[in-house]
mmCIF file of C-alpha atoms and ligand atoms in Angstrom:
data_model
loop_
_atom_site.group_PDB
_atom_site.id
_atom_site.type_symbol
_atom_site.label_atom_id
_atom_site.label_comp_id
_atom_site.label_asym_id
_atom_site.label_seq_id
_atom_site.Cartn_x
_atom_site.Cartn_y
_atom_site.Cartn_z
ATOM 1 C CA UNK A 1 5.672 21.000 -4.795
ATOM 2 C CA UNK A 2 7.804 23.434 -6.907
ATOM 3 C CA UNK A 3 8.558 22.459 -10.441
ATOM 4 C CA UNK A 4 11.927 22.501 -9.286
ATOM 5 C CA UNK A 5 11.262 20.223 -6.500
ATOM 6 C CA UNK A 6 9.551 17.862 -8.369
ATOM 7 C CA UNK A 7 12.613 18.019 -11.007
ATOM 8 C CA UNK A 8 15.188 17.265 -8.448
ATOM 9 C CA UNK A 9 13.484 14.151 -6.928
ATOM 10 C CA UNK A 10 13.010 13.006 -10.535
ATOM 11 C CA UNK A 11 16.631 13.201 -10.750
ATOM 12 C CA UNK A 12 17.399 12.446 -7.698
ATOM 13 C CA UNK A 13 15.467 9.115 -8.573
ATOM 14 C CA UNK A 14 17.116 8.408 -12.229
ATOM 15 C CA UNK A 15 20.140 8.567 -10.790
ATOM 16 C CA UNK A 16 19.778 6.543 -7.093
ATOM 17 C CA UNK A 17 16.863 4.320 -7.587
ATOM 18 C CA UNK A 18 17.640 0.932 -6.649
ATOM 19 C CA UNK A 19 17.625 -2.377 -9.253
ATOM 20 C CA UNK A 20 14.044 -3.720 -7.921
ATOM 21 C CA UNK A 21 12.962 -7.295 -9.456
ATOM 22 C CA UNK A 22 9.586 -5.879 -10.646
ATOM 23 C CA UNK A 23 10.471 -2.433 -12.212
ATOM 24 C CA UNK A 24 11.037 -2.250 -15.660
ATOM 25 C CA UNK A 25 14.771 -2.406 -17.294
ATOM 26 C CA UNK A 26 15.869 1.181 -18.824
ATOM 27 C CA UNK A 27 13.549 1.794 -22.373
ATOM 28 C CA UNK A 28 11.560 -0.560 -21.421
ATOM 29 C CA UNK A 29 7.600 -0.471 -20.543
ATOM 30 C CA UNK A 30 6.271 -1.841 -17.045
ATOM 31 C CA UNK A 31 4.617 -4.935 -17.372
ATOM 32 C CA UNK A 32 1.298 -4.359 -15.307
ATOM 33 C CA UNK A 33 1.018 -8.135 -13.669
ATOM 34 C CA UNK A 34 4.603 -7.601 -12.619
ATOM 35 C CA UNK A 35 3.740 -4.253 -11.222
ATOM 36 C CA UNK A 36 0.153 -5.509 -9.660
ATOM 37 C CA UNK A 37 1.814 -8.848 -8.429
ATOM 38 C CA UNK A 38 4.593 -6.460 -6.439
ATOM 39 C CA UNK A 39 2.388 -4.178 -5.286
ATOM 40 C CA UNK A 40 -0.162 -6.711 -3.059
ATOM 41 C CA UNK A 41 3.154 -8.126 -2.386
ATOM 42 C CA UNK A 42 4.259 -5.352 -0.729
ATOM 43 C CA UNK A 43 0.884 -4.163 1.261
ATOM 44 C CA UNK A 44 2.515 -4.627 5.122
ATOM 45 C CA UNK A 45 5.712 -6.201 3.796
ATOM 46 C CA UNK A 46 9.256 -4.886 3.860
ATOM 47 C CA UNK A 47 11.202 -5.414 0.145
ATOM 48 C CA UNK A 48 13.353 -7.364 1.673
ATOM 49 C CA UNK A 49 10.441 -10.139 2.885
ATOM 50 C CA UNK A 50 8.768 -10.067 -0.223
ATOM 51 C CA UNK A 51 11.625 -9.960 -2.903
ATOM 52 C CA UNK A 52 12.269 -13.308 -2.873
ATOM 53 C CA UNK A 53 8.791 -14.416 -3.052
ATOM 54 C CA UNK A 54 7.978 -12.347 -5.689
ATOM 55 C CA UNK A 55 10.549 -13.908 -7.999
ATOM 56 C CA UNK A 56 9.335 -17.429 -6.969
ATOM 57 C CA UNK A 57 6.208 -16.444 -8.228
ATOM 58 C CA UNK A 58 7.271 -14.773 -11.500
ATOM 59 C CA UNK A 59 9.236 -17.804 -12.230
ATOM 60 C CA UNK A 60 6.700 -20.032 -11.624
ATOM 61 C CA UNK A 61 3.601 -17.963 -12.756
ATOM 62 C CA UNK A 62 5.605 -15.292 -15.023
ATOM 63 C CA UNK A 63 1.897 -14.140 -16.653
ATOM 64 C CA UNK A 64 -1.392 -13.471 -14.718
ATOM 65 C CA UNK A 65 -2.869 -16.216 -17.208
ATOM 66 C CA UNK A 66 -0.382 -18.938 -15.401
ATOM 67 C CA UNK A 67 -0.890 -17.876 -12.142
ATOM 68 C CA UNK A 68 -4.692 -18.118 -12.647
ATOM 69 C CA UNK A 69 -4.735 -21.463 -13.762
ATOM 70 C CA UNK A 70 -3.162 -22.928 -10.550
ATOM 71 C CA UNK A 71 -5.156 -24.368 -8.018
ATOM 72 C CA UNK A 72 -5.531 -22.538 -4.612
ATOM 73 C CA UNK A 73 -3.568 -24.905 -2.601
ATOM 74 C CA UNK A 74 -0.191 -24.565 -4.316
ATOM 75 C CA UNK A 75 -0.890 -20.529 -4.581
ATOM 76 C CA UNK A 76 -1.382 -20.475 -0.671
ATOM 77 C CA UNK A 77 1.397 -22.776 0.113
ATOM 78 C CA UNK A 78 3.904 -20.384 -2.209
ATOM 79 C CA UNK A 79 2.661 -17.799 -0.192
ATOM 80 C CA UNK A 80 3.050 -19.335 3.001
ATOM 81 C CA UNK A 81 5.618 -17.076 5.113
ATOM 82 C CA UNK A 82 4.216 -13.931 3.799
ATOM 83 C CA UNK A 83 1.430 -13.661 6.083
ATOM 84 C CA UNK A 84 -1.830 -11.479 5.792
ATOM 85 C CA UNK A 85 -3.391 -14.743 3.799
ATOM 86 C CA UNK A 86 -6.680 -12.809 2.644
ATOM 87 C CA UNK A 87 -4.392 -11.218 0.162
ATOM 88 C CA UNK A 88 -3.624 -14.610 -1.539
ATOM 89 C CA UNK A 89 -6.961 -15.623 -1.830
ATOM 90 C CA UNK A 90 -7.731 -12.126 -3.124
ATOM 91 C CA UNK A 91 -4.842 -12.188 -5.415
ATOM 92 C CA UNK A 92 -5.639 -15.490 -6.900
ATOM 93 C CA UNK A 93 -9.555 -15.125 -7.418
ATOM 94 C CA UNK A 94 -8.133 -11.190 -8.833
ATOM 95 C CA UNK A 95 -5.849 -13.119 -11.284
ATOM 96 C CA UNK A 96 -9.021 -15.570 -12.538
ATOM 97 C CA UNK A 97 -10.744 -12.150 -13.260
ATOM 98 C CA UNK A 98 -8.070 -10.543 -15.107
ATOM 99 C CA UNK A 99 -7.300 -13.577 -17.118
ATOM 100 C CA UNK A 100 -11.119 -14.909 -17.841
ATOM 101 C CA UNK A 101 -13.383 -12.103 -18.264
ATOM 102 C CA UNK A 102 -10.659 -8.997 -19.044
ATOM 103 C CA UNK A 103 -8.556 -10.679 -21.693
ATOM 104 C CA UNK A 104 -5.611 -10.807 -19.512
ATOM 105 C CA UNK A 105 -5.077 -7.061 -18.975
ATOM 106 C CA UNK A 106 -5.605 -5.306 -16.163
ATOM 107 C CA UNK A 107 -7.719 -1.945 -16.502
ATOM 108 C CA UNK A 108 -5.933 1.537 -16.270
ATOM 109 C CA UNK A 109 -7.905 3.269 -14.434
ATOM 110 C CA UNK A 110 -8.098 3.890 -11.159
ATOM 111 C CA UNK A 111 -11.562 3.025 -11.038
ATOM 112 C CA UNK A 112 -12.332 -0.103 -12.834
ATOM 113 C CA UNK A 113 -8.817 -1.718 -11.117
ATOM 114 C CA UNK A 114 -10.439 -0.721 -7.825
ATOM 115 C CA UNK A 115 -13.198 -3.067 -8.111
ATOM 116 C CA UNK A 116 -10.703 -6.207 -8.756
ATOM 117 C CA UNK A 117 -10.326 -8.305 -5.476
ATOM 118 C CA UNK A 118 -7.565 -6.902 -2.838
ATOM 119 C CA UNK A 119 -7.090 -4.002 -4.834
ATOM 120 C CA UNK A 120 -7.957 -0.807 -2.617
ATOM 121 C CA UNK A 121 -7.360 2.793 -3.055
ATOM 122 C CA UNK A 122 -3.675 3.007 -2.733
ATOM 123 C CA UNK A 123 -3.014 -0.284 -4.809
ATOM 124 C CA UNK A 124 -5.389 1.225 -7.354
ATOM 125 C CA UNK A 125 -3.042 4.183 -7.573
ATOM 126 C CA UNK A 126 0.087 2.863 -7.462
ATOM 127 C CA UNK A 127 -0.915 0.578 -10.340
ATOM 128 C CA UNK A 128 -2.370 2.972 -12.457
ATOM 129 C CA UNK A 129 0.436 5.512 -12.129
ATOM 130 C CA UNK A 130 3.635 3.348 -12.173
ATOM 131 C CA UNK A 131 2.272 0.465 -15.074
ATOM 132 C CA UNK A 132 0.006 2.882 -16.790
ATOM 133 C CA UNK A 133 1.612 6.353 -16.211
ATOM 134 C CA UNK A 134 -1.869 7.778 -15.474
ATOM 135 C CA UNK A 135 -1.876 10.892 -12.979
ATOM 136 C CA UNK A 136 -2.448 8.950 -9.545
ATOM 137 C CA UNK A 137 -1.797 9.996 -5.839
ATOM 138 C CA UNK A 138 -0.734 6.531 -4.580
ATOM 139 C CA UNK A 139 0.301 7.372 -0.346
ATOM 140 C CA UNK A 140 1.684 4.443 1.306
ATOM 141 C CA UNK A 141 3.480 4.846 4.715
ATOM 142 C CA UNK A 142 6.547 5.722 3.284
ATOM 143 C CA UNK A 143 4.978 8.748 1.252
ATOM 144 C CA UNK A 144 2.691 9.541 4.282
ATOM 145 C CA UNK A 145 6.141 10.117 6.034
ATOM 146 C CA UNK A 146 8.208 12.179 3.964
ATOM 147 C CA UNK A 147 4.759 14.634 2.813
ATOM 148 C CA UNK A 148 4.231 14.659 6.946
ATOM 149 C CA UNK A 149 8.072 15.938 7.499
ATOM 150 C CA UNK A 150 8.029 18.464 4.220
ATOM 151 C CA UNK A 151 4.954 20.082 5.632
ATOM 152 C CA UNK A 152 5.783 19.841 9.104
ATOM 153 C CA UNK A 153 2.182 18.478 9.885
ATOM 154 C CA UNK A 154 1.282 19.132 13.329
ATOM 155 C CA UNK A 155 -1.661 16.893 13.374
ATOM 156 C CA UNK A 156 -1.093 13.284 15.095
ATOM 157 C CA UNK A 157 -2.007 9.907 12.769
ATOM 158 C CA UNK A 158 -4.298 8.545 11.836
ATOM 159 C CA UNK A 159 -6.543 11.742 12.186
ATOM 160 C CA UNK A 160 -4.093 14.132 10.003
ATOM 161 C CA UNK A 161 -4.034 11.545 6.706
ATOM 162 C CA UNK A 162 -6.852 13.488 4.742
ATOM 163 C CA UNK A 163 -4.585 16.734 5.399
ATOM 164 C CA UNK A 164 -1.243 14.423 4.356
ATOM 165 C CA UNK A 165 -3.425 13.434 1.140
ATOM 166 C CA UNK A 166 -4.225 16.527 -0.158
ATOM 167 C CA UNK A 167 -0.302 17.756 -0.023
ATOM 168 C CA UNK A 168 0.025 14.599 -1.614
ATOM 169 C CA UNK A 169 -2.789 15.581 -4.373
ATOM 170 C CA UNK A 170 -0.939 19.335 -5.236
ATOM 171 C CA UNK A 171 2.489 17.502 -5.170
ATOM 172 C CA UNK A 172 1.697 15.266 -7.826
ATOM 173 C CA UNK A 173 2.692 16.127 -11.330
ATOM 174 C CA UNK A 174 0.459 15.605 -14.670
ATOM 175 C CA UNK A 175 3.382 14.026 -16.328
ATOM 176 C CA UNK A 176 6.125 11.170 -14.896
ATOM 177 C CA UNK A 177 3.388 10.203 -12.320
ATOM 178 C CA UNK A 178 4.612 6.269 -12.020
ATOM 179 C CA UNK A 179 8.252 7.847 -12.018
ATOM 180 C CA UNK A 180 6.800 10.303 -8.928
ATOM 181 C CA UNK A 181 5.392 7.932 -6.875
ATOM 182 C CA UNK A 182 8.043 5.123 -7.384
ATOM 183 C CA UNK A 183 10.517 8.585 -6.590
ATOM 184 C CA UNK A 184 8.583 9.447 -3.393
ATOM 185 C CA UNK A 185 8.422 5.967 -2.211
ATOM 186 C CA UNK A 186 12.141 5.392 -3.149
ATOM 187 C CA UNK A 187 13.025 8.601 -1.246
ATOM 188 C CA UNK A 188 10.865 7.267 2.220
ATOM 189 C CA UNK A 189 12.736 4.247 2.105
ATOM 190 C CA UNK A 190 15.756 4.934 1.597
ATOM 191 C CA UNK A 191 16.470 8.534 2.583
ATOM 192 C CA UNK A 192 13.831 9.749 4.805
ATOM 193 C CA UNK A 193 13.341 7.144 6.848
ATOM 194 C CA UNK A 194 11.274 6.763 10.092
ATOM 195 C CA UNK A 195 14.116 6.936 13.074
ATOM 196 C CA UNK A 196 16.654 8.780 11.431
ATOM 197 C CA UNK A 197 16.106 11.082 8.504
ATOM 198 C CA UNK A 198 19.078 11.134 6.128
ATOM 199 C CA UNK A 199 18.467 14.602 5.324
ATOM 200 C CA UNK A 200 22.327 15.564 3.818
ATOM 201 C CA UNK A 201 21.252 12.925 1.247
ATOM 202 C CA UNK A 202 17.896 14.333 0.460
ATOM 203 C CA UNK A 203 17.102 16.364 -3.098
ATOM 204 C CA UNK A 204 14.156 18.439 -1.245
ATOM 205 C CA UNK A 205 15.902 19.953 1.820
ATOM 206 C CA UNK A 206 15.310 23.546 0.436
ATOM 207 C CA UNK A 207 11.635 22.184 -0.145
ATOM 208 C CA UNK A 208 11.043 20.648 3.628
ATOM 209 C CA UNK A 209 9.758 22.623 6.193
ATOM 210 C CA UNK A 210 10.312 19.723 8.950
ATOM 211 C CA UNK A 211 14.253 19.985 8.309
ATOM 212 C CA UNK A 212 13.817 23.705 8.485
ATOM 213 C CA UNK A 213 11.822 23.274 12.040
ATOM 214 C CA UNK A 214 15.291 21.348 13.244
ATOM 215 C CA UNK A 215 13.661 18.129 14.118
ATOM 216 C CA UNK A 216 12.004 16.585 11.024
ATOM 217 C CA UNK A 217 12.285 12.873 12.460
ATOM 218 C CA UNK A 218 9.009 14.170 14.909
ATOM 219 C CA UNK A 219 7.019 14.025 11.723
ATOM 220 C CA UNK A 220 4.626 12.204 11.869
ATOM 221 C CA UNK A 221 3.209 12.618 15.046
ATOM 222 C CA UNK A 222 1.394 9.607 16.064
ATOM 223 C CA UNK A 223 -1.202 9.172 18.626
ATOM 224 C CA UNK A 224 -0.385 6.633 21.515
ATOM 225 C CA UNK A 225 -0.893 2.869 20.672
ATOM 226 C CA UNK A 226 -3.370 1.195 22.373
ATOM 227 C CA UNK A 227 -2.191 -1.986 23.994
ATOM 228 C CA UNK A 228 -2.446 -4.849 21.226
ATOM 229 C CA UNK A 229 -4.564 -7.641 23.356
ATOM 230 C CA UNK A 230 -3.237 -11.295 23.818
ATOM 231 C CA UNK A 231 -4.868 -14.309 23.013
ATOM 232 C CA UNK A 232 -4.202 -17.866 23.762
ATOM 233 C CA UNK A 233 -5.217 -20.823 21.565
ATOM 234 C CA UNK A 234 -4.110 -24.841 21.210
ATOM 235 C CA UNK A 235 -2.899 -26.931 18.549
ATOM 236 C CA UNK A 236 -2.679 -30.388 18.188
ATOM 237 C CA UNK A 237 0.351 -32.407 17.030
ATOM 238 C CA UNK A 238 -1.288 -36.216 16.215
ATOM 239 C CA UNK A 239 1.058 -38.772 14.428
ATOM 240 C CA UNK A 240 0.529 -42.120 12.675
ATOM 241 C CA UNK A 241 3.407 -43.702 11.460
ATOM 242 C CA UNK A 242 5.350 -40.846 10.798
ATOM 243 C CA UNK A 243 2.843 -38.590 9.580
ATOM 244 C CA UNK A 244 0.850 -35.841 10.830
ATOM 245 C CA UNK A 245 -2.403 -34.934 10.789
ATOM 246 C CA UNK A 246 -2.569 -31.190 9.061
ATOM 247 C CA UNK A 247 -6.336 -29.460 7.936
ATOM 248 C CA UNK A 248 -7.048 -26.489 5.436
ATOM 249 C CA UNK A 249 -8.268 -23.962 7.615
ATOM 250 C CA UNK A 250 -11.768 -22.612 6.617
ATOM 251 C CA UNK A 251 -11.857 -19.886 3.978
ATOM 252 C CA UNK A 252 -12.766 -17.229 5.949
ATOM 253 C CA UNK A 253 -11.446 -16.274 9.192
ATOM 254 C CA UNK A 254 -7.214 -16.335 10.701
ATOM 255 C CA UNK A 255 -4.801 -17.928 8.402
ATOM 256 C CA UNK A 256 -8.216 -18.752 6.195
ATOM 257 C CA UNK A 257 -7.476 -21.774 3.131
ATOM 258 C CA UNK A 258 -3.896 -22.195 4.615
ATOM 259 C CA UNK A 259 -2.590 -25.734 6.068
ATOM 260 C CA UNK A 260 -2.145 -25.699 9.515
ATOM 261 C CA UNK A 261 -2.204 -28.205 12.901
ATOM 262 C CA UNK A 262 -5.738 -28.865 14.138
ATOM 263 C CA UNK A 263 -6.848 -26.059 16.574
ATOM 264 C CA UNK A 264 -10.513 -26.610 16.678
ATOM 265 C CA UNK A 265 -10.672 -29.068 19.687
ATOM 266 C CA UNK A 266 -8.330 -32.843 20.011
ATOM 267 C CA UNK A 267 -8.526 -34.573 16.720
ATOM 268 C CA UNK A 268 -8.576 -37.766 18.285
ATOM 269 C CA UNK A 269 -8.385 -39.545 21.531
ATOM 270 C CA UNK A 270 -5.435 -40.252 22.492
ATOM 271 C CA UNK A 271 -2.773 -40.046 25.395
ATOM 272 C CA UNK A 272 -2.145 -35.665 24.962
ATOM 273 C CA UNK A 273 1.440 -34.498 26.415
ATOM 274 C CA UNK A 274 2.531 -30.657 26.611
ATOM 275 C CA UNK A 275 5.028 -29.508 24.373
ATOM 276 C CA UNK A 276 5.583 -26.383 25.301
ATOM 277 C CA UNK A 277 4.180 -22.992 23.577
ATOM 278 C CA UNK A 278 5.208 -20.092 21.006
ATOM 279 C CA UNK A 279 4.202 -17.095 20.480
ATOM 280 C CA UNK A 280 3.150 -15.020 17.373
ATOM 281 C CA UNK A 281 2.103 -11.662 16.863
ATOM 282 C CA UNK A 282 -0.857 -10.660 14.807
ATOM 283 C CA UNK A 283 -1.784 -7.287 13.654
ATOM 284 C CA UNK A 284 -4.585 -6.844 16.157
ATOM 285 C CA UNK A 285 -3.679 -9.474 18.625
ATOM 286 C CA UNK A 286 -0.724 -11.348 19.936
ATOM 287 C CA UNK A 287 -0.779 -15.273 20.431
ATOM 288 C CA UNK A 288 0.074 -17.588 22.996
ATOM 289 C CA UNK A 289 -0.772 -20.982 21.348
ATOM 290 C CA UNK A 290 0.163 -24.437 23.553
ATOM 291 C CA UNK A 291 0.958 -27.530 21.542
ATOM 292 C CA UNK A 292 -0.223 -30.572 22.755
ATOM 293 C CA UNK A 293 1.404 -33.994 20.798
ATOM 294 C CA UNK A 294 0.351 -37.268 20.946
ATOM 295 C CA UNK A 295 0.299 -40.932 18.798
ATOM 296 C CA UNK A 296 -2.841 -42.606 17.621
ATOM 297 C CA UNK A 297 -3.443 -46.607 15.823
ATOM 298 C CA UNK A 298 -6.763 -44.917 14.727
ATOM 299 C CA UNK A 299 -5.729 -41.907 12.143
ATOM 300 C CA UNK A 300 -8.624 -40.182 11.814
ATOM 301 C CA UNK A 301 -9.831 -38.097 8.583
ATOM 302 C CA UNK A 302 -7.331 -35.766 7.354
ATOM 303 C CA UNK A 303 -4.461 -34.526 5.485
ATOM 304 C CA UNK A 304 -1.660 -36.871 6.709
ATOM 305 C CA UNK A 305 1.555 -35.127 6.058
ATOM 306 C CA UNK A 306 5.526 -37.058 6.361
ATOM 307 C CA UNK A 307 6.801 -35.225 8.854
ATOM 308 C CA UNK A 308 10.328 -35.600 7.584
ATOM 309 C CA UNK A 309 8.889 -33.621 5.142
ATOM 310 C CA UNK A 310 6.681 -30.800 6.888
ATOM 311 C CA UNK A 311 8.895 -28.242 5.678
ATOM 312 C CA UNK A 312 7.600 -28.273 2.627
ATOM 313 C CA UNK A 313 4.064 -28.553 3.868
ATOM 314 C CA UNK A 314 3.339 -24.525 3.291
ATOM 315 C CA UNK A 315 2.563 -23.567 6.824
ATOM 316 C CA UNK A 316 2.085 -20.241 7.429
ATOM 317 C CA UNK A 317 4.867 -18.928 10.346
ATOM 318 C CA UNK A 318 2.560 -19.591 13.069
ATOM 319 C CA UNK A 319 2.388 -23.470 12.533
ATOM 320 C CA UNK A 320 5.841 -23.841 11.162
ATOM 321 C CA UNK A 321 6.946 -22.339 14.249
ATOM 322 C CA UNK A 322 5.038 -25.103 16.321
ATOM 323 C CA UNK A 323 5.983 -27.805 13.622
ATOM 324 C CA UNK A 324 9.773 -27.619 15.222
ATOM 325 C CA UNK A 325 8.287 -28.068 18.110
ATOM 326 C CA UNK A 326 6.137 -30.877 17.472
ATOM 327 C CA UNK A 327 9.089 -32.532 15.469
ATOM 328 C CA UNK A 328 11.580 -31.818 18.957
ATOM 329 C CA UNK A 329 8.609 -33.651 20.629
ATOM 330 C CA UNK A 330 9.092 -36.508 18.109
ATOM 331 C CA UNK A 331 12.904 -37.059 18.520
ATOM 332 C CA UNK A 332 12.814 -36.905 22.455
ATOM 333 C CA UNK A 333 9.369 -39.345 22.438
HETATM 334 S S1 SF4 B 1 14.843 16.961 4.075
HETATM 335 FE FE1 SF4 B 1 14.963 15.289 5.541
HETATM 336 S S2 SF4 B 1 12.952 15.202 6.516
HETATM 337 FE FE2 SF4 B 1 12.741 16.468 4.670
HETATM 338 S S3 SF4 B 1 12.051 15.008 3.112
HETATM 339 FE FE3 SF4 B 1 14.286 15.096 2.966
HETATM 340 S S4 SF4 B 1 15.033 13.427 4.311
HETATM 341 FE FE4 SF4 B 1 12.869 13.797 4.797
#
């Protein structure tokens, strides 16, 4: 990018950038768990989703030490709602790394914070550029869009984002490069978004060869989806006296460590009635998953939850979604 370029989205960015939770007040310097914390956060999450989680946990955990002292089960159930679970088990056992064997700092380089759990390359970058001002190309899907439009790549996704990186690469600056990438992601979300391209609003226009082509809201091209297959699953709804039977899901796997309703066969014998189904969408698969309820005298092992009280169970969206239906079930019974 031009040096004027580059100055003008700097600008641009002093001037527009919103007040975000996690980025640091005017003089003063990032704080890196703040940054790191937003950052996994925000991996397949809009702002808007993850805002108010993130200042749950910064009120609750406000240093990596604190959040690496509490157990898994109150970690996951914070996190319940945000989805894509691996990252709270990777954000967690990241935190016990940070705060046991690295003194409670995170590295700066690129590198060394690559080999911390959940971090991968673009979380590496973003965290050593914006809490560490080190020279990073950090290329998220909002900076994938707005380097695909100002180049006018021709080449469809995924295939063209080695070509998007290396614009990326000459585009970055040596100096301001957590100001740059915060700018560039800023300006993607914002400005240059995906249907509709605010370009009157834009400080690169003279820069962007997509505007210049007439139709920069084409960029990127993107190769056709293939169809996203559909499972279909059961869950179990089993009440004693008010309570419900709930199990931590294995560690590995769908929804892995989270509470949930028994799926992995009938938890008990017992007089099973349809409740209906929902649906859920995965990022590989979508859902169908049938509910079946019933009562039992015999509670067998388990996590026996009130159900007045399953809201505050931590079920991930999937079984609080069939947790209204189970409770509907238990009103009409
Ligand atoms: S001029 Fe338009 S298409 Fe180009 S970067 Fe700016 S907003 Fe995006």
């Amino acid at each position: 990018m031009p040096v004027d370029a580059c100055q003008a989205l700097l600008c641009w960015y002093a001037v527009d950038k919103r007040s975000l939770p996690w980025r640091a007040g005017p003089g003063k310097a990032p704080d890196p768990y703040r940054v790191w914390l937003s950052e996994v956060m925000l991996q397949q999450t809009t702002i808007a989703h993850a805002r108010p989680y993130f200042e749950t946990f910064v009120h609750r955990w406000p240093t990596v030490e604190a959040l690496a002292a509490e157990s898994d089960g109150e970690v996951m159930a914070a996190w319940a709602g945000l989805g894509y679970y691996a990252r709270a088990r990777n954000l967690l056992a990241c935190a016990r790394i940070v705060a046991d064997q690295l003194g409670g700092r995170f590295p700066e380089d690129e590198a060394a914070l690559r080999r911390l759990p959940g971090i991968g390359a673009y979380t590496a970058a973003a965290v050593a550029a914006i809490a560490f001002g080190r020279r990073a190309v950090a290329v998220d899907a909002n900076v994938e869009r707005v380097v695909a439009r100002l180049f006018a790549v021709e080449a469809p996704l995924p295939s063209a984002r080695a070509a998007i990186r290396d614009h990326a690469e000459r585009l970055t600056p040596e100096e301001n490069a957590g100001d740059f990438v915060q700018a560039m992601m800023e300006l993607g979300q914002t400005v240059c978004m995906p249907r509709r391209p605010d370009c009157g609003r834009c400080p690169l226009t003279p820069h962007c060869a997509g505007y210049a082509a007439g139709d920069p809201g084409a960029f990127p091209v993107k190769a056709p989806k293939a169809a996203r297959p559909r499972r279909e699953g059961v869950a179990y709804w089993l009440e004693h006296r008010g309570r419900v039977l709930l199990v931590r899901r294995p560690q590995k796997g769908l929804l892995g460590g989270m509470l949930a309703l028994p799926t992995d066969g009938a938890p008990a014998e017992a007089a099973w009635r349809e409740a209906g189904a929902v649906d859920h969408v995965f990022t590989h698969f979508a859902l169908t998953m049938r509910l079946l309820c019933a009562e039992t005298d015999t509670p067998a092992e388990g996590i026996w939850w009130p159900v007045e009280r399953i809201g505050e169970a931590g079920l991930p969206t999937l079984f609080a979604k069939l947790a209204v239906r189970g409770s509907e079930w238990r009103r009409a019974a």
